[in-house]
mmCIF file of C-alpha atoms in Angstrom:
data_model
loop_
_atom_site.group_PDB
_atom_site.id
_atom_site.type_symbol
_atom_site.label_atom_id
_atom_site.label_comp_id
_atom_site.label_asym_id
_atom_site.label_seq_id
_atom_site.Cartn_x
_atom_site.Cartn_y
_atom_site.Cartn_z
ATOM 1 C CA MET A 1 19.800 -90.703 -54.933
ATOM 2 C CA THR A 2 17.910 -91.609 -51.769
ATOM 3 C CA THR A 3 18.185 -89.276 -48.809
ATOM 4 C CA ALA A 4 17.485 -89.759 -45.109
ATOM 5 C CA THR A 5 17.899 -87.337 -42.243
ATOM 6 C CA VAL A 6 20.174 -88.900 -39.645
ATOM 7 C CA SER A 7 18.853 -88.748 -36.105
ATOM 8 C CA ARG A 8 21.617 -89.682 -33.688
ATOM 9 C CA HIS A 9 22.495 -88.279 -30.266
ATOM 10 C CA THR A 10 26.243 -88.062 -30.875
ATOM 11 C CA ARG A 11 27.412 -84.460 -31.206
ATOM 12 C CA TRP A 12 29.315 -83.495 -34.349
ATOM 13 C CA ALA A 13 32.725 -82.279 -33.073
ATOM 14 C CA VAL A 14 33.826 -80.541 -36.271
ATOM 15 C CA PRO A 15 37.032 -78.877 -35.068
ATOM 16 C CA GLY A 16 38.499 -82.039 -33.593
ATOM 17 C CA ILE A 17 37.564 -84.236 -36.539
ATOM 18 C CA ALA A 18 38.675 -81.663 -39.115
ATOM 19 C CA ALA A 19 42.005 -81.217 -37.351
ATOM 20 C CA ALA A 20 42.523 -84.967 -37.231
ATOM 21 C CA VAL A 21 41.732 -85.293 -40.929
ATOM 22 C CA VAL A 22 44.097 -82.436 -41.807
ATOM 23 C CA VAL A 23 46.899 -84.082 -39.815
ATOM 24 C CA ALA A 24 46.246 -87.550 -41.146
ATOM 25 C CA GLY A 25 45.723 -86.168 -44.616
ATOM 26 C CA PHE A 26 44.978 -89.368 -46.528
ATOM 27 C CA ALA A 27 43.353 -89.098 -49.975
ATOM 28 C CA VAL A 28 42.799 -90.645 -53.424
ATOM 29 C CA GLN A 29 42.469 -89.341 -56.959
ATOM 30 C CA PRO A 30 38.793 -88.777 -57.913
ATOM 31 C CA LEU A 31 38.995 -91.205 -60.843
ATOM 32 C CA LEU A 32 40.104 -94.130 -58.687
ATOM 33 C CA ALA A 33 36.422 -94.968 -58.202
ATOM 34 C CA SER A 34 34.539 -96.093 -61.304
ATOM 35 C CA ALA A 35 30.773 -96.244 -61.736
ATOM 36 C CA ASP A 36 30.731 -99.821 -63.080
ATOM 37 C CA ALA A 37 29.765 -101.546 -59.826
ATOM 38 C CA GLY A 38 26.961 -103.737 -61.083
ATOM 39 C CA ASP A 39 23.808 -104.531 -59.139
ATOM 40 C CA LEU A 40 24.060 -104.672 -55.346
ATOM 41 C CA PRO A 41 21.366 -105.636 -52.834
ATOM 42 C CA ALA A 42 19.195 -102.691 -51.851
ATOM 43 C CA ILE A 43 19.977 -101.068 -48.506
ATOM 44 C CA SER A 44 19.046 -97.811 -46.792
ATOM 45 C CA ALA A 45 21.622 -95.168 -45.922
ATOM 46 C CA ASP A 46 20.837 -95.497 -42.213
ATOM 47 C CA GLN A 47 21.216 -99.272 -42.247
ATOM 48 C CA LEU A 48 24.484 -99.109 -44.169
ATOM 49 C CA LEU A 49 25.846 -96.617 -41.643
ATOM 50 C CA VAL A 50 24.969 -98.963 -38.769
ATOM 51 C CA GLU A 51 26.619 -101.902 -40.520
ATOM 52 C CA VAL A 52 29.800 -99.920 -41.199
ATOM 53 C CA LEU A 53 30.095 -98.910 -37.558
ATOM 54 C CA GLU A 54 29.368 -102.436 -36.305
ATOM 55 C CA ALA A 55 31.624 -104.277 -38.792
ATOM 56 C CA GLU A 56 34.590 -106.182 -37.363
ATOM 57 C CA PRO A 57 38.036 -104.888 -38.410
ATOM 58 C CA GLN A 58 39.498 -106.940 -41.236
ATOM 59 C CA PRO A 59 43.103 -108.095 -41.680
ATOM 60 C CA LEU A 60 44.232 -106.694 -44.996
ATOM 61 C CA SER A 61 47.034 -105.461 -47.196
ATOM 62 C CA GLY A 62 46.904 -102.959 -50.019
ATOM 63 C CA THR A 63 48.030 -99.760 -51.682
ATOM 64 C CA VAL A 64 46.669 -96.403 -50.546
ATOM 65 C CA VAL A 65 46.948 -93.230 -52.615
ATOM 66 C CA TYR A 66 46.784 -89.897 -50.810
ATOM 67 C CA THR A 67 46.053 -86.440 -52.179
ATOM 68 C CA ALA A 68 45.741 -83.204 -50.208
ATOM 69 C CA ASP A 69 44.695 -79.958 -51.858
ATOM 70 C CA LEU A 70 44.008 -77.707 -48.878
ATOM 71 C CA GLY A 71 45.039 -74.421 -50.447
ATOM 72 C CA LEU A 72 47.949 -74.045 -48.007
ATOM 73 C CA PRO A 73 50.992 -71.911 -48.870
ATOM 74 C CA ASP A 74 53.973 -73.543 -50.587
ATOM 75 C CA LEU A 75 55.760 -75.516 -47.869
ATOM 76 C CA SER A 76 58.585 -76.865 -50.014
ATOM 77 C CA GLU A 77 61.304 -74.891 -48.268
ATOM 78 C CA ILE A 78 60.090 -75.979 -44.837
ATOM 79 C CA THR A 79 59.839 -79.651 -45.820
ATOM 80 C CA LYS A 80 63.295 -79.519 -47.388
ATOM 81 C CA ALA A 81 64.759 -78.078 -44.192
ATOM 82 C CA VAL A 82 63.093 -80.744 -42.046
ATOM 83 C CA SER A 83 63.019 -83.780 -44.304
ATOM 84 C CA GLY A 84 65.086 -83.287 -47.419
ATOM 85 C CA PRO A 85 64.043 -83.194 -51.096
ATOM 86 C CA ALA A 86 60.469 -84.059 -52.027
ATOM 87 C CA LEU A 87 61.744 -87.073 -54.005
ATOM 88 C CA THR A 88 62.537 -88.797 -50.727
ATOM 89 C CA ALA A 89 59.789 -90.595 -48.842
ATOM 90 C CA ASP A 90 59.075 -88.621 -45.673
ATOM 91 C CA PRO A 91 55.855 -87.942 -43.690
ATOM 92 C CA ALA A 92 56.417 -84.179 -44.039
ATOM 93 C CA ASN A 93 55.648 -84.562 -47.754
ATOM 94 C CA LEU A 94 52.066 -85.510 -46.819
ATOM 95 C CA LEU A 95 51.258 -81.848 -46.185
ATOM 96 C CA ALA A 96 50.320 -81.397 -49.833
ATOM 97 C CA GLY A 97 50.225 -83.223 -53.141
ATOM 98 C CA THR A 98 49.901 -86.930 -53.833
ATOM 99 C CA SER A 99 51.646 -89.796 -52.065
ATOM 100 C CA THR A 100 51.469 -93.587 -52.266
ATOM 101 C CA LEU A 101 51.527 -95.880 -49.247
ATOM 102 C CA ARG A 102 51.540 -99.633 -48.782
ATOM 103 C CA VAL A 103 49.627 -100.842 -45.691
ATOM 104 C CA TRP A 104 49.352 -104.153 -43.859
ATOM 105 C CA THR A 105 47.392 -104.899 -40.678
ATOM 106 C CA ASP A 106 46.329 -107.955 -38.711
ATOM 107 C CA ALA A 107 43.262 -105.955 -37.544
ATOM 108 C CA ASP A 108 44.527 -106.222 -33.989
ATOM 109 C CA ALA A 109 47.881 -104.932 -32.699
ATOM 110 C CA ARG A 110 50.359 -105.291 -35.545
ATOM 111 C CA SER A 111 50.733 -103.203 -38.668
ATOM 112 C CA ARG A 112 53.178 -101.866 -41.238
ATOM 113 C CA VAL A 113 52.889 -98.689 -43.321
ATOM 114 C CA THR A 114 55.397 -97.769 -46.028
ATOM 115 C CA LEU A 115 55.400 -94.324 -47.616
ATOM 116 C CA GLN A 116 56.877 -94.656 -51.083
ATOM 117 C CA GLY A 117 58.939 -91.876 -52.648
ATOM 118 C CA THR A 118 60.532 -91.669 -56.086
ATOM 119 C CA THR A 119 63.969 -92.576 -54.764
ATOM 120 C CA SER A 120 63.331 -93.959 -51.263
ATOM 121 C CA GLU A 121 60.790 -95.199 -48.752
ATOM 122 C CA PHE A 122 59.836 -94.458 -45.151
ATOM 123 C CA SER A 123 58.368 -97.300 -43.109
ATOM 124 C CA VAL A 124 56.625 -97.587 -39.755
ATOM 125 C CA VAL A 125 56.153 -100.999 -38.145
ATOM 126 C CA HIS A 126 54.001 -101.290 -35.017
ATOM 127 C CA ASP A 127 53.993 -104.371 -32.820
ATOM 128 C CA ARG A 128 51.929 -103.900 -29.660
ATOM 129 C CA THR A 129 54.143 -101.956 -27.224
ATOM 130 C CA GLN A 130 56.969 -101.095 -29.613
ATOM 131 C CA ALA A 131 57.480 -99.567 -33.033
ATOM 132 C CA TRP A 132 60.208 -98.955 -35.591
ATOM 133 C CA THR A 133 60.675 -96.280 -38.236
ATOM 134 C CA TYR A 134 63.064 -96.666 -41.163
ATOM 135 C CA SER A 135 64.203 -94.128 -43.745
ATOM 136 C CA SER A 136 65.996 -95.728 -46.674
ATOM 137 C CA ALA A 137 67.288 -92.292 -47.715
ATOM 138 C CA ASP A 138 69.846 -92.320 -44.898
ATOM 139 C CA GLY A 139 69.594 -95.883 -43.599
ATOM 140 C CA ALA A 140 68.304 -94.648 -40.230
ATOM 141 C CA VAL A 141 66.219 -96.855 -37.941
ATOM 142 C CA VAL A 142 64.561 -95.576 -34.774
ATOM 143 C CA HIS A 143 63.266 -98.180 -32.322
ATOM 144 C CA TYR A 144 60.601 -96.907 -29.904
ATOM 145 C CA ALA A 145 59.863 -99.057 -26.874
ATOM 146 C CA LEU A 146 58.546 -98.860 -23.335
ATOM 147 C CA SER A 147 60.632 -99.509 -20.267
ATOM 148 C CA GLU A 148 60.091 -102.864 -18.538
ATOM 149 C CA THR A 149 58.093 -101.137 -15.796
ATOM 150 C CA ASP A 150 55.841 -99.371 -18.293
ATOM 151 C CA GLN A 151 55.401 -102.579 -20.293
ATOM 152 C CA ALA A 152 54.019 -104.179 -17.138
ATOM 153 C CA ARG A 153 51.624 -101.230 -16.677
ATOM 154 C CA VAL A 154 50.435 -101.555 -20.271
ATOM 155 C CA ALA A 155 49.876 -105.293 -19.805
ATOM 156 C CA GLN A 156 47.694 -104.566 -16.789
ATOM 157 C CA LEU A 157 45.691 -101.974 -18.734
ATOM 158 C CA GLN A 158 45.340 -104.375 -21.664
ATOM 159 C CA ALA A 159 43.898 -106.979 -19.328
ATOM 160 C CA LEU A 160 41.301 -104.440 -18.183
ATOM 161 C CA VAL A 161 40.466 -103.588 -21.793
ATOM 162 C CA GLU A 162 40.017 -107.238 -22.720
ATOM 163 C CA ALA A 163 37.824 -107.684 -19.662
ATOM 164 C CA GLY A 164 35.631 -104.831 -20.894
ATOM 165 C CA ALA A 165 36.504 -102.467 -18.046
ATOM 166 C CA PHE A 166 37.142 -99.668 -20.520
ATOM 167 C CA THR A 167 38.088 -99.118 -24.136
ATOM 168 C CA VAL A 168 40.917 -97.156 -25.697
ATOM 169 C CA PRO A 169 41.213 -95.608 -29.165
ATOM 170 C CA GLY A 170 43.854 -96.827 -31.563
ATOM 171 C CA GLY A 171 44.683 -98.076 -35.026
ATOM 172 C CA MET A 172 46.670 -96.890 -37.973
ATOM 173 C CA PRO A 173 45.303 -94.136 -40.221
ATOM 174 C CA THR A 174 43.629 -95.929 -43.133
ATOM 175 C CA PRO A 175 40.379 -95.241 -44.985
ATOM 176 C CA THR A 176 38.676 -97.391 -42.351
ATOM 177 C CA THR A 177 39.756 -95.356 -39.331
ATOM 178 C CA VAL A 178 39.178 -92.022 -41.058
ATOM 179 C CA ALA A 179 35.660 -93.080 -42.058
ATOM 180 C CA ASP A 180 34.851 -94.427 -38.595
ATOM 181 C CA ASP A 181 35.866 -91.114 -37.015
ATOM 182 C CA LEU A 182 33.646 -89.205 -39.431
ATOM 183 C CA LEU A 183 30.602 -91.484 -39.451
ATOM 184 C CA ALA A 184 30.572 -91.934 -35.672
ATOM 185 C CA GLN A 185 29.987 -88.180 -35.329
ATOM 186 C CA VAL A 186 26.892 -87.993 -37.550
ATOM 187 C CA GLY A 187 24.137 -86.156 -35.726
ATOM 188 C CA GLU A 188 21.159 -83.922 -36.229
ATOM 189 C CA HIS A 189 23.379 -81.455 -38.096
ATOM 190 C CA SER A 190 23.838 -83.685 -41.166
ATOM 191 C CA THR A 191 21.912 -85.690 -43.707
ATOM 192 C CA LEU A 192 23.023 -89.071 -44.952
ATOM 193 C CA SER A 193 22.299 -90.313 -48.460
ATOM 194 C CA LEU A 194 23.253 -93.021 -50.937
ATOM 195 C CA ASP A 195 24.836 -92.118 -54.254
ATOM 196 C CA ALA A 196 25.464 -94.416 -57.229
ATOM 197 C CA ASN A 197 27.326 -97.645 -56.499
ATOM 198 C CA VAL A 198 31.000 -97.591 -57.504
ATOM 199 C CA LYS A 199 34.021 -99.831 -58.022
ATOM 200 C CA VAL A 200 37.045 -99.143 -55.810
ATOM 201 C CA ALA A 201 40.222 -101.215 -56.060
ATOM 202 C CA GLY A 202 38.265 -103.634 -58.244
ATOM 203 C CA ARG A 203 35.604 -104.220 -55.572
ATOM 204 C CA SER A 204 31.925 -103.301 -55.685
ATOM 205 C CA ALA A 205 31.030 -100.628 -53.165
ATOM 206 C CA TYR A 206 28.094 -98.603 -51.908
ATOM 207 C CA GLN A 207 28.639 -94.865 -51.672
ATOM 208 C CA LEU A 208 27.544 -92.960 -48.563
ATOM 209 C CA VAL A 209 27.284 -89.179 -48.755
ATOM 210 C CA LEU A 210 27.381 -87.086 -45.568
ATOM 211 C CA THR A 211 26.143 -83.524 -46.122
ATOM 212 C CA PRO A 212 26.174 -80.784 -43.450
ATOM 213 C CA THR A 213 22.896 -78.942 -42.994
ATOM 214 C CA SER A 214 24.917 -75.810 -42.139
ATOM 215 C CA THR A 215 25.374 -73.307 -44.952
ATOM 216 C CA THR A 216 28.359 -71.580 -43.332
ATOM 217 C CA THR A 217 30.779 -74.432 -42.654
ATOM 218 C CA LEU A 218 33.786 -74.897 -44.936
ATOM 219 C CA VAL A 219 32.927 -78.572 -45.404
ATOM 220 C CA GLY A 220 30.662 -79.238 -48.363
ATOM 221 C CA ARG A 221 30.237 -83.009 -48.076
ATOM 222 C CA VAL A 222 32.001 -86.246 -47.216
ATOM 223 C CA THR A 223 31.735 -89.341 -49.403
ATOM 224 C CA VAL A 224 32.613 -92.853 -48.228
ATOM 225 C CA ALA A 225 32.834 -95.847 -50.552
ATOM 226 C CA VAL A 226 31.928 -98.967 -48.521
ATOM 227 C CA ASP A 227 32.945 -102.459 -49.592
ATOM 228 C CA ALA A 228 29.762 -104.379 -50.344
ATOM 229 C CA GLN A 229 31.095 -107.638 -48.900
ATOM 230 C CA THR A 230 33.014 -106.680 -45.739
ATOM 231 C CA ARG A 231 31.468 -103.243 -45.023
ATOM 232 C CA THR A 232 35.026 -101.863 -44.870
ATOM 233 C CA PRO A 233 35.410 -98.256 -46.067
ATOM 234 C CA LEU A 234 37.585 -98.347 -49.184
ATOM 235 C CA GLN A 235 37.676 -94.660 -50.039
ATOM 236 C CA VAL A 236 36.967 -91.404 -48.208
ATOM 237 C CA ALA A 237 36.772 -87.936 -49.765
ATOM 238 C CA VAL A 238 36.187 -84.632 -47.975
ATOM 239 C CA TRP A 239 34.946 -81.815 -50.189
ATOM 240 C CA SER A 240 35.224 -78.120 -49.495
ATOM 241 C CA ARG A 241 32.141 -75.979 -50.018
ATOM 242 C CA ALA A 242 34.277 -73.621 -52.116
ATOM 243 C CA ASP A 243 35.288 -76.306 -54.649
ATOM 244 C CA THR A 244 32.719 -78.765 -55.963
ATOM 245 C CA GLN A 245 34.983 -80.062 -58.733
ATOM 246 C CA SER A 246 37.652 -81.899 -56.711
ATOM 247 C CA PRO A 247 38.003 -83.007 -53.073
ATOM 248 C CA ALA A 248 40.252 -81.158 -50.647
ATOM 249 C CA LEU A 249 41.243 -84.453 -49.002
ATOM 250 C CA GLN A 250 40.879 -88.037 -50.188
ATOM 251 C CA VAL A 251 42.145 -91.427 -49.083
ATOM 252 C CA GLY A 252 41.543 -94.765 -50.677
ATOM 253 C CA PHE A 253 42.797 -98.107 -51.825
ATOM 254 C CA THR A 254 43.911 -98.696 -55.400
ATOM 255 C CA ASP A 255 44.315 -102.373 -54.576
ATOM 256 C CA VAL A 256 43.352 -104.312 -51.463
ATOM 257 C CA ARG A 257 43.422 -107.932 -50.305
ATOM 258 C CA PHE A 258 41.368 -109.051 -47.308
ATOM 259 C CA ALA A 259 43.618 -111.714 -45.806
ATOM 260 C CA MET A 260 46.120 -112.014 -42.962
ATOM 261 C CA PRO A 261 49.472 -110.499 -44.011
ATOM 262 C CA SER A 262 52.488 -112.756 -43.802
ATOM 263 C CA GLU A 263 54.444 -113.023 -40.562
ATOM 264 C CA GLN A 264 57.504 -111.752 -42.433
ATOM 265 C CA VAL A 265 55.767 -108.490 -43.312
ATOM 266 C CA LEU A 266 54.479 -107.834 -39.789
ATOM 267 C CA THR A 267 57.753 -108.752 -38.065
ATOM 268 C CA TRP A 268 60.474 -106.104 -37.879
ATOM 269 C CA SER A 269 63.881 -106.908 -39.383
ATOM 270 C CA THR A 270 66.646 -104.282 -39.407
ATOM 271 C CA PRO A 271 68.014 -103.752 -42.949
ATOM 272 C CA ALA A 272 71.668 -104.576 -43.444
ATOM 273 C CA GLY A 273 73.940 -101.609 -42.827
ATOM 274 C CA ALA A 274 71.271 -99.481 -41.142
ATOM 275 C CA THR A 275 72.046 -97.439 -38.044
ATOM 276 C CA VAL A 276 69.706 -97.983 -35.084
ATOM 277 C CA LYS A 277 68.706 -95.394 -32.489
ATOM 278 C CA GLU A 278 67.010 -96.695 -29.349
ATOM 279 C CA VAL A 279 64.320 -94.475 -27.826
ATOM 280 C CA THR A 280 62.483 -95.301 -24.621
ATOM 281 C CA ILE A 281 58.963 -93.891 -24.617
ATOM 282 C CA PRO A 282 58.248 -92.408 -21.167
ATOM 283 C CA LEU A 283 54.743 -93.095 -19.945
ATOM 284 C CA PRO A 284 53.661 -90.458 -17.415
ATOM 285 C CA SER A 285 53.032 -91.650 -13.898
ATOM 286 C CA ASP A 286 49.650 -91.242 -12.199
ATOM 287 C CA THR A 287 51.021 -88.204 -10.353
ATOM 288 C CA GLU A 288 52.250 -86.636 -13.589
ATOM 289 C CA LEU A 289 48.925 -87.309 -15.285
ATOM 290 C CA ALA A 290 47.089 -85.603 -12.448
ATOM 291 C CA GLY A 291 49.433 -82.611 -12.634
ATOM 292 C CA ALA A 292 49.057 -82.374 -16.397
ATOM 293 C CA GLU A 293 45.272 -82.391 -16.039
ATOM 294 C CA HIS A 294 45.386 -79.412 -13.694
ATOM 295 C CA ALA A 295 47.857 -77.576 -15.957
ATOM 296 C CA ALA A 296 46.002 -78.277 -19.200
ATOM 297 C CA PRO A 297 44.814 -75.264 -21.176
ATOM 298 C CA ALA A 298 41.189 -74.253 -20.650
ATOM 299 C CA VAL A 299 38.986 -75.263 -23.581
ATOM 300 C CA SER A 300 35.579 -73.925 -24.528
ATOM 301 C CA VAL A 301 33.204 -74.652 -27.401
ATOM 302 C CA THR A 302 31.090 -72.063 -29.218
ATOM 303 C CA GLY A 303 28.362 -72.851 -31.729
ATOM 304 C CA THR A 304 26.803 -76.151 -32.747
ATOM 305 C CA GLY A 305 27.260 -78.858 -35.333
ATOM 306 C CA TRP A 306 29.626 -78.177 -38.188
ATOM 307 C CA ASP A 307 29.927 -74.549 -37.036
ATOM 308 C CA GLN A 308 31.473 -75.413 -33.677
ATOM 309 C CA VAL A 309 34.549 -73.373 -32.778
ATOM 310 C CA LEU A 310 37.062 -74.617 -30.245
ATOM 311 C CA THR A 311 38.857 -72.014 -28.120
ATOM 312 C CA LEU A 312 41.834 -72.810 -25.913
ATOM 313 C CA THR A 313 44.449 -70.726 -24.150
ATOM 314 C CA VAL A 314 48.168 -71.494 -24.210
ATOM 315 C CA PRO A 315 50.904 -69.705 -22.263
ATOM 316 C CA ALA A 316 51.913 -66.372 -23.764
ATOM 317 C CA GLY A 317 54.944 -66.788 -26.004
ATOM 318 C CA ALA A 318 54.606 -70.559 -26.336
ATOM 319 C CA LEU A 319 53.861 -70.295 -30.049
ATOM 320 C CA ASP A 320 57.032 -68.284 -30.581
ATOM 321 C CA ALA A 321 59.276 -71.079 -29.280
ATOM 322 C CA GLN A 322 62.293 -71.681 -31.507
ATOM 323 C CA ASP A 323 62.133 -75.477 -31.404
ATOM 324 C CA LEU A 324 59.972 -78.297 -30.124
ATOM 325 C CA THR A 325 62.021 -78.694 -26.948
ATOM 326 C CA ALA A 326 61.430 -75.053 -25.967
ATOM 327 C CA LEU A 327 57.746 -75.340 -26.854
ATOM 328 C CA ALA A 328 57.383 -78.472 -24.730
ATOM 329 C CA THR A 329 58.756 -76.801 -21.626
ATOM 330 C CA ALA A 330 56.114 -74.052 -21.664
ATOM 331 C CA PRO A 331 53.852 -74.367 -18.573
ATOM 332 C CA GLY A 332 50.661 -76.311 -19.212
ATOM 333 C CA ILE A 333 51.738 -77.710 -22.576
ATOM 334 C CA MET A 334 53.205 -81.066 -21.570
ATOM 335 C CA PRO A 335 53.934 -82.947 -18.332
ATOM 336 C CA GLU A 336 57.242 -83.172 -16.489
ATOM 337 C CA LYS A 337 58.792 -85.438 -19.129
ATOM 338 C CA ALA A 338 58.509 -82.607 -21.680
ATOM 339 C CA GLN A 339 62.159 -82.751 -22.751
ATOM 340 C CA GLU A 340 61.943 -86.475 -23.473
ATOM 341 C CA TYR A 341 58.702 -86.098 -25.415
ATOM 342 C CA ALA A 342 60.111 -83.198 -27.418
ATOM 343 C CA GLN A 343 63.185 -85.175 -28.434
ATOM 344 C CA ILE A 344 60.953 -88.018 -29.578
ATOM 345 C CA ALA A 345 58.824 -85.551 -31.567
ATOM 346 C CA GLN A 346 61.779 -84.194 -33.528
ATOM 347 C CA GLY A 347 62.070 -84.934 -37.210
ATOM 348 C CA PRO A 348 62.807 -88.508 -38.369
ATOM 349 C CA HIS A 349 66.444 -87.566 -38.964
ATOM 350 C CA GLY A 350 66.851 -85.921 -35.547
ATOM 351 C CA ALA A 351 66.683 -82.383 -36.963
ATOM 352 C CA ALA A 352 65.155 -79.726 -34.751
ATOM 353 C CA VAL A 353 61.848 -78.378 -36.041
ATOM 354 C CA ASP A 354 61.258 -74.636 -35.758
ATOM 355 C CA PRO A 355 57.529 -74.139 -35.024
ATOM 356 C CA SER A 356 57.775 -70.342 -35.378
ATOM 357 C CA ALA A 357 59.234 -70.650 -38.893
ATOM 358 C CA LEU A 358 56.483 -73.077 -39.862
ATOM 359 C CA LEU A 359 53.825 -70.734 -38.454
ATOM 360 C CA ASP A 360 55.273 -67.790 -40.361
ATOM 361 C CA GLN A 361 55.098 -69.849 -43.550
ATOM 362 C CA LEU A 362 51.539 -71.008 -42.944
ATOM 363 C CA SER A 363 49.882 -67.962 -41.406
ATOM 364 C CA THR A 364 48.736 -64.490 -42.424
ATOM 365 C CA PRO A 365 48.939 -61.523 -39.999
ATOM 366 C CA VAL A 366 45.628 -60.125 -38.705
ATOM 367 C CA ALA A 367 44.837 -57.590 -35.996
ATOM 368 C CA GLY A 368 46.004 -59.091 -32.714
ATOM 369 C CA GLY A 369 47.472 -62.284 -34.124
ATOM 370 C CA ARG A 370 47.798 -64.605 -37.093
ATOM 371 C CA VAL A 371 45.392 -66.791 -39.043
ATOM 372 C CA ILE A 372 45.922 -70.086 -40.857
ATOM 373 C CA SER A 373 43.401 -70.745 -43.626
ATOM 374 C CA SER A 374 42.798 -73.987 -45.472
ATOM 375 C CA ALA A 375 39.999 -75.445 -47.541
ATOM 376 C CA LEU A 376 38.526 -77.296 -44.546
ATOM 377 C CA LEU A 377 39.838 -75.678 -41.366
ATOM 378 C CA SER A 378 40.691 -72.214 -40.036
ATOM 379 C CA VAL A 379 42.927 -71.465 -37.052
ATOM 380 C CA LEU A 380 43.277 -68.066 -35.336
ATOM 381 C CA LEU A 381 46.373 -67.596 -33.156
ATOM 382 C CA LEU A 382 46.052 -64.513 -30.941
ATOM 383 C CA ASP A 383 48.878 -62.636 -29.260
ATOM 384 C CA ASP A 384 47.129 -62.996 -25.881
ATOM 385 C CA GLY A 385 47.531 -66.802 -26.050
ATOM 386 C CA ARG A 386 44.061 -67.735 -27.274
ATOM 387 C CA VAL A 387 43.739 -70.203 -30.145
ATOM 388 C CA LEU A 388 40.437 -70.566 -32.024
ATOM 389 C CA LEU A 389 39.844 -73.288 -34.617
ATOM 390 C CA GLY A 390 36.919 -74.651 -36.562
ATOM 391 C CA ALA A 391 35.636 -75.734 -39.962
ATOM 392 C CA VAL A 392 34.443 -72.155 -40.560
ATOM 393 C CA PRO A 393 35.783 -69.117 -42.456
ATOM 394 C CA PRO A 394 38.560 -67.097 -40.765
ATOM 395 C CA ALA A 395 36.219 -64.099 -40.425
ATOM 396 C CA THR A 396 33.978 -66.162 -38.121
ATOM 397 C CA LEU A 397 36.907 -66.778 -35.775
ATOM 398 C CA VAL A 398 37.971 -63.122 -35.842
ATOM 399 C CA ASN A 399 34.432 -62.000 -34.964
ATOM 400 C CA LEU A 400 34.200 -64.509 -32.117
ATOM 401 C CA ALA A 401 37.545 -63.384 -30.729
ATOM 402 C CA GLY A 402 36.216 -59.839 -30.348
#
């Protein structure tokens, strides 16, 4: 294995990245990558990193297998209440275990993702300024779209983006986007190395290894299998320091084809007999955005590198709200369109989600609040409204809280 210390000026925002990875939660079984990759041209870890970050997005289709083993409490009762039995395909089932997804993207503004269950599937189709979700379990379609006025605003912003006036983040959660988020944050707090070449989804790949220099973070290392031909990340695994035998999170292709998906796949078509619910997505006005900025919770950062801890303050009692609508109306949480956003955020079947019940299931009482512990991230929820989170042990957060 060759090793190089990475010297980049970008700060490593551990809490934000770890939280995003926990939410996205994509993963693959460890044995999906084989060691029979053959000879590949020599390359340094630093150069490979640069080429991954500079590579153009590729149109593709393939199968992604996801596994999450975060050490969270059993959430089966919560997921049943929100989504139904685990045999059905529902995003709530991504909180733990293994799931299979089919993905298609034109590498621009159109994509389709299908979560496959034993007895059903859940699909999301995105086409520029609109999207559709479909649950075959109950034949329910939800169509999300902007109003005509907001579509015009988006078109104006898109013109500015294409002119290079500014850039916006986006893209569906695939191994590529997860890897880009991680690799773009490499700084003086990590080392980057090359491990043995591997085969992923039948394709030869280099293997980047990102290792924190911190000895106190929960994250042990991150491995990224990079396609030797396109420089597209094919597999990402995040390992906890406490378990060196199997990753806490992994995402990767079991098969992949680098070609433009068919127009039929990328174009939405409502299944026969399905019910359709129309939802208009409310974009906040400039005035609302300005008001939300002033009302946003104060955020501070303690520590450096992988040991960074994010602290924010939410209104007292907001975390005890009985549903998403009540939570959204708490001052400083969301802008004036809170009720509309909360209704959109409800479960795919329109069922109200009880955040307090979910928190009770996930958290453990501590002096002055509750703590959520996982293999990669800890969150401390204090009764005085403070929330601390980071890729550090819970005791670190408790000590910082005072």
